[in-house]
mmCIF file of C-alpha atoms in Angstrom:
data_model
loop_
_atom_site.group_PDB
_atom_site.id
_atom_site.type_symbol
_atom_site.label_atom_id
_atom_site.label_comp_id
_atom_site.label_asym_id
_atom_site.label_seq_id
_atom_site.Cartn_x
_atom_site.Cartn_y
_atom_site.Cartn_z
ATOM 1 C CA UNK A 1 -0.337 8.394 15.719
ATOM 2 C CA UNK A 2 -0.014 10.263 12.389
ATOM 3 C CA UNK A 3 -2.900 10.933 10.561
ATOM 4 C CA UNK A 4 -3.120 11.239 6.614
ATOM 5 C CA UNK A 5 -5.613 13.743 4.323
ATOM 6 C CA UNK A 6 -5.561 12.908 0.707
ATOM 7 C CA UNK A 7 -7.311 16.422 -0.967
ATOM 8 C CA UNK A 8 -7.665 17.131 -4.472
ATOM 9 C CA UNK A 9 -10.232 17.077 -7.940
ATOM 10 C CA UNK A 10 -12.461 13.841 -8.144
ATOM 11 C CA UNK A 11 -12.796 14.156 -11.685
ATOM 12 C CA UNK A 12 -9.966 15.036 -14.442
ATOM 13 C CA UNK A 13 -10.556 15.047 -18.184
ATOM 14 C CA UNK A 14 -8.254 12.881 -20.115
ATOM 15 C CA UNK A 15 -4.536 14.041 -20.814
ATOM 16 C CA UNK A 16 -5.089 16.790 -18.631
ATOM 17 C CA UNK A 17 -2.882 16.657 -15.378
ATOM 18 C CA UNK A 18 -4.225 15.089 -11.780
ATOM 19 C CA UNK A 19 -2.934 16.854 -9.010
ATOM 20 C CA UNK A 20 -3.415 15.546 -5.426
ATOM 21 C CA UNK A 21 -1.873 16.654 -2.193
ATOM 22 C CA UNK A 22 -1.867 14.979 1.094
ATOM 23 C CA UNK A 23 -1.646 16.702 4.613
ATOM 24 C CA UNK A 24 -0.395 14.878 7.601
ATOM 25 C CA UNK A 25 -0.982 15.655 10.984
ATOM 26 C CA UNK A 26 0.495 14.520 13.970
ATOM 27 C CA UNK A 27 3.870 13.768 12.739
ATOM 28 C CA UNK A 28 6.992 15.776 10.837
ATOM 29 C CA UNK A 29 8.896 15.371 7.590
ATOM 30 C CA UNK A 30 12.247 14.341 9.400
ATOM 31 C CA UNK A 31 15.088 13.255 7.673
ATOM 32 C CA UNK A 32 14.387 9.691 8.345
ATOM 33 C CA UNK A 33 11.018 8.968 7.148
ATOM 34 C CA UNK A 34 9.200 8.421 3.657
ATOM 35 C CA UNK A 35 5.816 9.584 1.988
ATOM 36 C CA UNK A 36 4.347 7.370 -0.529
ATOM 37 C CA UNK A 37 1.642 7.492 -2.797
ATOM 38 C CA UNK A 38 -0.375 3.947 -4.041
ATOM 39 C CA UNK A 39 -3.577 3.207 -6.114
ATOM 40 C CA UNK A 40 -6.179 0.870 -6.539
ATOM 41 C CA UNK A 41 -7.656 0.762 -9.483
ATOM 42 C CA UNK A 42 -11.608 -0.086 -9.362
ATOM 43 C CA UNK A 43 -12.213 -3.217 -7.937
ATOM 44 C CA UNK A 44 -8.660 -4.024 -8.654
ATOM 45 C CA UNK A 45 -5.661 -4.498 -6.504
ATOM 46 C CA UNK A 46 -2.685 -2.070 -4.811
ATOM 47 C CA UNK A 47 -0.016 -0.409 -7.313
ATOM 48 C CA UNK A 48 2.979 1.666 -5.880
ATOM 49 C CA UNK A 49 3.307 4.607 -7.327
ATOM 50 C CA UNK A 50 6.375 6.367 -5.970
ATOM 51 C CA UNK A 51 8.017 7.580 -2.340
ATOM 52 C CA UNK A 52 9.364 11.122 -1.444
ATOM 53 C CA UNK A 53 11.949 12.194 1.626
ATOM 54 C CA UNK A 54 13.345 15.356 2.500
ATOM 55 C CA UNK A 55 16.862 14.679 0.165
ATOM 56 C CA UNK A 56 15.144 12.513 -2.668
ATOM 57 C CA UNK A 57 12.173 10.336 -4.199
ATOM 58 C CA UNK A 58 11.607 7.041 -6.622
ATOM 59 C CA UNK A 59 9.108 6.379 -8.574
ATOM 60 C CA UNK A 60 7.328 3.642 -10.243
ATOM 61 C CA UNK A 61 9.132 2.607 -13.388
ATOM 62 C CA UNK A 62 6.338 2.636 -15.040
ATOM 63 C CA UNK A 63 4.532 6.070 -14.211
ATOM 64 C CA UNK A 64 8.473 7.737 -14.073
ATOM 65 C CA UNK A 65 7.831 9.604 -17.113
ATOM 66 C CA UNK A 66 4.297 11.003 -16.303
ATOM 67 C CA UNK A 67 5.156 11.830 -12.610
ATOM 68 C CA UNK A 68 6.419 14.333 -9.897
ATOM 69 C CA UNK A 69 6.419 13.975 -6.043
ATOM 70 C CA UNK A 70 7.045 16.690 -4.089
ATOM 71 C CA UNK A 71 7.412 17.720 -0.409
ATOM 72 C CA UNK A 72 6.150 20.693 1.489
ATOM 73 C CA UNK A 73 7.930 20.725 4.636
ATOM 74 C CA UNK A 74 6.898 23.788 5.874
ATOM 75 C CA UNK A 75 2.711 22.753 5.895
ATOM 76 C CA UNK A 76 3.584 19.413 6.273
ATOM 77 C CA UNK A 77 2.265 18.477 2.839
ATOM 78 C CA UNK A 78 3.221 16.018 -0.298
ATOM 79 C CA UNK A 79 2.083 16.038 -3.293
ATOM 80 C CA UNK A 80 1.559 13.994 -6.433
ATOM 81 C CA UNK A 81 0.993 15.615 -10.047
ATOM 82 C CA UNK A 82 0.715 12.502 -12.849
ATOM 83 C CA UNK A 83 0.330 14.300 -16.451
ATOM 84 C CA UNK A 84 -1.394 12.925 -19.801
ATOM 85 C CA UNK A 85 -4.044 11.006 -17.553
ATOM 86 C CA UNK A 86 -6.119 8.185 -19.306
ATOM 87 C CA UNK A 87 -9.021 6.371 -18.152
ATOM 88 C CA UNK A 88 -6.557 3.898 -16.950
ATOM 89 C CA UNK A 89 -5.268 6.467 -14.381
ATOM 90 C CA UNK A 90 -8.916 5.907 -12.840
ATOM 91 C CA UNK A 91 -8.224 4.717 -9.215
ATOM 92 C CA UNK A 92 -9.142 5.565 -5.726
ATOM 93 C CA UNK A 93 -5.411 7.023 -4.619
ATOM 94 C CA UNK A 94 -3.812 6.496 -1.151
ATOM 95 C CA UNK A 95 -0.950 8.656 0.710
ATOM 96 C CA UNK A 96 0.832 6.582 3.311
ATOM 97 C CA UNK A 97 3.901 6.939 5.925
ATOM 98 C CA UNK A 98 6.388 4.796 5.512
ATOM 99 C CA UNK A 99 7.707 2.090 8.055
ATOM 100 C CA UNK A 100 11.643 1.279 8.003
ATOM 101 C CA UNK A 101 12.150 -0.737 6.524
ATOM 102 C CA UNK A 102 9.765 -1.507 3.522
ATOM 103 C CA UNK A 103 6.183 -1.252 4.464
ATOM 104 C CA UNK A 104 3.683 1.291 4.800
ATOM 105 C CA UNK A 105 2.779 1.864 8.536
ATOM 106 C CA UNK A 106 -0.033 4.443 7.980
ATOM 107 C CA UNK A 107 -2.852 5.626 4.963
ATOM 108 C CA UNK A 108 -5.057 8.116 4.774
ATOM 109 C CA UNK A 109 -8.875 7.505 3.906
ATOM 110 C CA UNK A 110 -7.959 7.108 -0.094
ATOM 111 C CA UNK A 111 -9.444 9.501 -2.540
ATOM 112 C CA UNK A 112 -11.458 8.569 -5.895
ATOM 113 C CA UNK A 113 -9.929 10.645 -8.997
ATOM 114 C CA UNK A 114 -11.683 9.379 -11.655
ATOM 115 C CA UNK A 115 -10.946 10.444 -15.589
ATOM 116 C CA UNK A 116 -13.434 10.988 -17.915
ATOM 117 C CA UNK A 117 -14.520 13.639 -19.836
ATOM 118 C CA UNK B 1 7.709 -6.306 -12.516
ATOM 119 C CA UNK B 2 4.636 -8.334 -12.454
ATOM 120 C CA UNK B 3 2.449 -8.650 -9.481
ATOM 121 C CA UNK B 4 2.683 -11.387 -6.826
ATOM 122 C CA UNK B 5 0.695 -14.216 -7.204
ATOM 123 C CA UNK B 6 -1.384 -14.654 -4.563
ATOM 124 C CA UNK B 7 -4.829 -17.259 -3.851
ATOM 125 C CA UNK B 8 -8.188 -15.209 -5.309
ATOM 126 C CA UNK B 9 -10.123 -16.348 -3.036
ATOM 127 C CA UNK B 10 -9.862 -18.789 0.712
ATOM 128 C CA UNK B 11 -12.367 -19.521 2.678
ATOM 129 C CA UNK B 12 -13.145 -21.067 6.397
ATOM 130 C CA UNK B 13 -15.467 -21.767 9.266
ATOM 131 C CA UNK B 14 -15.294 -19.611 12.144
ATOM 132 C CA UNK B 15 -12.391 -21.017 14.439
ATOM 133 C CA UNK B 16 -10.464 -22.487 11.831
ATOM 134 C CA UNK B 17 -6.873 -21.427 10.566
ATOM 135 C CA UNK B 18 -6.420 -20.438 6.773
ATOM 136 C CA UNK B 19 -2.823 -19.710 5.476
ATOM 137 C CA UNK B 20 -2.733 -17.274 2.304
ATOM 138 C CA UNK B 21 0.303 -17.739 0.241
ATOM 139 C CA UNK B 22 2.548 -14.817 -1.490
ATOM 140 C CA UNK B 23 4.469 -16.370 -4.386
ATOM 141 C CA UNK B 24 7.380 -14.283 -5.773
ATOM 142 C CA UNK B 25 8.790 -12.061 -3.072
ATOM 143 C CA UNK B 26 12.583 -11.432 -3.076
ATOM 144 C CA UNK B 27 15.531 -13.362 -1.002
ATOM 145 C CA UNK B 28 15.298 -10.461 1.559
ATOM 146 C CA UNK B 29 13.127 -10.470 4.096
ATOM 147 C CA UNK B 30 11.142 -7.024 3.896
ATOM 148 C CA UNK B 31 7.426 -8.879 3.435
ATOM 149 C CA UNK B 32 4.510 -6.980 4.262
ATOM 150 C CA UNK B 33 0.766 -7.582 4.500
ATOM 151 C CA UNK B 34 -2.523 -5.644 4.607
ATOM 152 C CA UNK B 35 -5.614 -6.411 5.190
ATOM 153 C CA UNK B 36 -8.504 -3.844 3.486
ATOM 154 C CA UNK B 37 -12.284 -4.009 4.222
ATOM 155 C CA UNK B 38 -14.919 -3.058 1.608
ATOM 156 C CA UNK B 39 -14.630 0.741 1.225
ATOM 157 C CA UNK B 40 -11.786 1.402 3.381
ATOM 158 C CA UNK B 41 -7.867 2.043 3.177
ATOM 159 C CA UNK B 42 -5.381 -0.689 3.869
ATOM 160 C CA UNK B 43 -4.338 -1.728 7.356
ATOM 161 C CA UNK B 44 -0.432 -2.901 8.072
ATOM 162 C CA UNK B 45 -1.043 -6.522 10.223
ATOM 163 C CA UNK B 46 2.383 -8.304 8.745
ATOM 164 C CA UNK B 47 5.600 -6.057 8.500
ATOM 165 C CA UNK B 48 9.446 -7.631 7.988
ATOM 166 C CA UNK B 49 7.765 -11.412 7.619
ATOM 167 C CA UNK B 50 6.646 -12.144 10.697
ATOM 168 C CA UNK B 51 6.184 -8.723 13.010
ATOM 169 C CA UNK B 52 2.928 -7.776 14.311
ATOM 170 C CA UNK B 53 2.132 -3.778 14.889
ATOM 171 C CA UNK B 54 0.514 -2.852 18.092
ATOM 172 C CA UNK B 55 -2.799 -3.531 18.119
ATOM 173 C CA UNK B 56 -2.744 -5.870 16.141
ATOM 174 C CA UNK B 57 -4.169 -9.434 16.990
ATOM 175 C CA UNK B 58 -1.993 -12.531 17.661
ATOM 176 C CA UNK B 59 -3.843 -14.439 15.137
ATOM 177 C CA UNK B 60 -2.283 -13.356 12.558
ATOM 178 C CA UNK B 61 0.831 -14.798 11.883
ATOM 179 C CA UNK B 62 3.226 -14.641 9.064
ATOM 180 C CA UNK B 63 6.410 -17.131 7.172
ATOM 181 C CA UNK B 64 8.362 -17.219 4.264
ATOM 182 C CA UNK B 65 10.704 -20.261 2.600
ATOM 183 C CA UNK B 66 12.066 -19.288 -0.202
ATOM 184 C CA UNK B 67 10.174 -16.510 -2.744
ATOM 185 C CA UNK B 68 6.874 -17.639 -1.013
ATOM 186 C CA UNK B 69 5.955 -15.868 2.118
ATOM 187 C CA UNK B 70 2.467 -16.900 3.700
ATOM 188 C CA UNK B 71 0.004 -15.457 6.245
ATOM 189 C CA UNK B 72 -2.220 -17.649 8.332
ATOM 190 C CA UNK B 73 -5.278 -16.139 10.131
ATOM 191 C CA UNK B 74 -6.059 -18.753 13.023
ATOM 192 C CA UNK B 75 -9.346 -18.656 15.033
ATOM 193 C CA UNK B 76 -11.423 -17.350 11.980
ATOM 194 C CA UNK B 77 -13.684 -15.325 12.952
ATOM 195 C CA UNK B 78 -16.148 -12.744 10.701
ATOM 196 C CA UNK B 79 -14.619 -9.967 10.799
ATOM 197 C CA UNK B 80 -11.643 -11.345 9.185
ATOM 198 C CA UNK B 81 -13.834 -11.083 6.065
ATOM 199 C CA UNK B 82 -11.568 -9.233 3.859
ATOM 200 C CA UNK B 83 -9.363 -8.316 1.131
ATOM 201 C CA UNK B 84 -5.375 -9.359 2.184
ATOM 202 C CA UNK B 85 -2.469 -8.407 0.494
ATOM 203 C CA UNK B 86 1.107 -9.645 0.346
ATOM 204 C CA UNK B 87 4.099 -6.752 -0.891
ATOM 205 C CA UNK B 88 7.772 -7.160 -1.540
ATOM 206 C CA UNK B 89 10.532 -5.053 -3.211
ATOM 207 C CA UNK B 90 11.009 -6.146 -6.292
ATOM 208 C CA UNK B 91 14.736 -6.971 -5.800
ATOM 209 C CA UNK B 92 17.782 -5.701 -8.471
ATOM 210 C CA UNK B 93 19.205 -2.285 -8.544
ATOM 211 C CA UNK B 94 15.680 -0.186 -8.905
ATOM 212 C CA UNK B 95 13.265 0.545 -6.237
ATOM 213 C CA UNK B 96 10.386 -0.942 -6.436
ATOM 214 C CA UNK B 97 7.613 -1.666 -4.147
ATOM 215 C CA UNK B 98 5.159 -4.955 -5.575
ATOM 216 C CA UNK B 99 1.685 -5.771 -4.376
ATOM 217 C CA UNK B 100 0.212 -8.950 -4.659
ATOM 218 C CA UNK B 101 -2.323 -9.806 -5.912
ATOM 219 C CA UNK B 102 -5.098 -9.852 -3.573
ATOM 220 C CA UNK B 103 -7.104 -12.539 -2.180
ATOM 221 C CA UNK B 104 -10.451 -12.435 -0.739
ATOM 222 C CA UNK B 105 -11.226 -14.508 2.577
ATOM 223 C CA UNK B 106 -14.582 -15.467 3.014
ATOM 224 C CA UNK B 107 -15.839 -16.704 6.553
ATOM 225 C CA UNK B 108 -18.701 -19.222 5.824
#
């Protein structure tokens, strides 16, 4: 069973940059399988925010502009970086393993990045 | 692509069934639902409509007809209490993952 680490700052000042990485364990970036990232808002619901595999990524239409996922294969690592962060970029934020096809199989524990200055 | 719409709130006496419904999912059939307890990540129960992961307890059942796929919890029971949500693609050429909305089931 994989398991899923989200790591990164709890608190980021506004239009500075929130970077977040997640380490999985128990599993291996293969060819076949996606990394997402979601968020949930405060006491609000799920919002996609983009997938990553080894030969590409999407992202959320509207966060495209703002964000990069990336993939460290080598320490089993991905990685979110959203720029210009508002206090609507407040969320707890989830890393996940994707199921085939279209659903999220696995999460990590969800960390709390919270902007503010 | 605006959220699904799903129920805010259901409720039900232990032992009963409840069905949740998802409205707005696309023709295909990739519907998934989660279930989330207070202060803790998501948990797959409802993957490609109807497809239980291990573990996962036969009560929970889900359907679709049309753009409105459903999940009904039968034999209530408390710790069911939780937060559920429904997610689709969003269908055309862009990919795009949509959550519902969330609805909270309450066990009276």
């Amino acid at each position: 069973q994989v398991q899923l680490q989200e790591s990164g700052p709890g608190l980021v000042k506004p239009s500075g940059t929130l970077s977040l990485t997640c380490s999985v364990s128990g599993g291996s970036f293969t060819s076949g399988t996606w990394w997402t990232w979601i968020r949930q808002p405060p006491g609000k619901g799920l919002e996609w925010i983009g997938e990553i595999f080894l030969s590409g990524s999407h992202y959320n239409p509207s966060l495209k502009s703002r964000l990069t996922i990336s993939l460290d294969k080598s320490n089993n690592q991905f990685s979110l970086s959203l720029t210009s962060v508002t206090a609507a970029d407040t969320a707890v934020y989830y890393c996940a393993k994707n199921g085939v096809p279209w659903y999220f199989e696995s999460w990590g524990q969800g960390i709390l990045v919270t902007v503010s200055s | 692509q605006s959220a699904l719409t799903q129920p805010a709130s259901v409720s039900g006496s232990p032992g009963q069934s409840i069905t949740i419904s998802c409205i707005g999912t696309s023709s295909d059939n990739l519907v998934s639902w989660y279930q989330q307890h207070p202060g803790e990540a998501p948990k797959l129960i409802i993957y490609e409509v109807i497809k239980r992961p291990s573990g996962v307890s036969h009560r929970f059942s889900g359907s679709k007809s049309g753009n409105t796929a459903s999940l009904t919890i039968s034999g209530l029971q408390a710790e069911d209490e939780a937060d559920y949500y429904c997610c689709s693609n969003a269908g055309g050429p862009v990919i795009l993952y949509v959550f519902g909305t969330g609805t909270t089931v309450t066990v009276l």
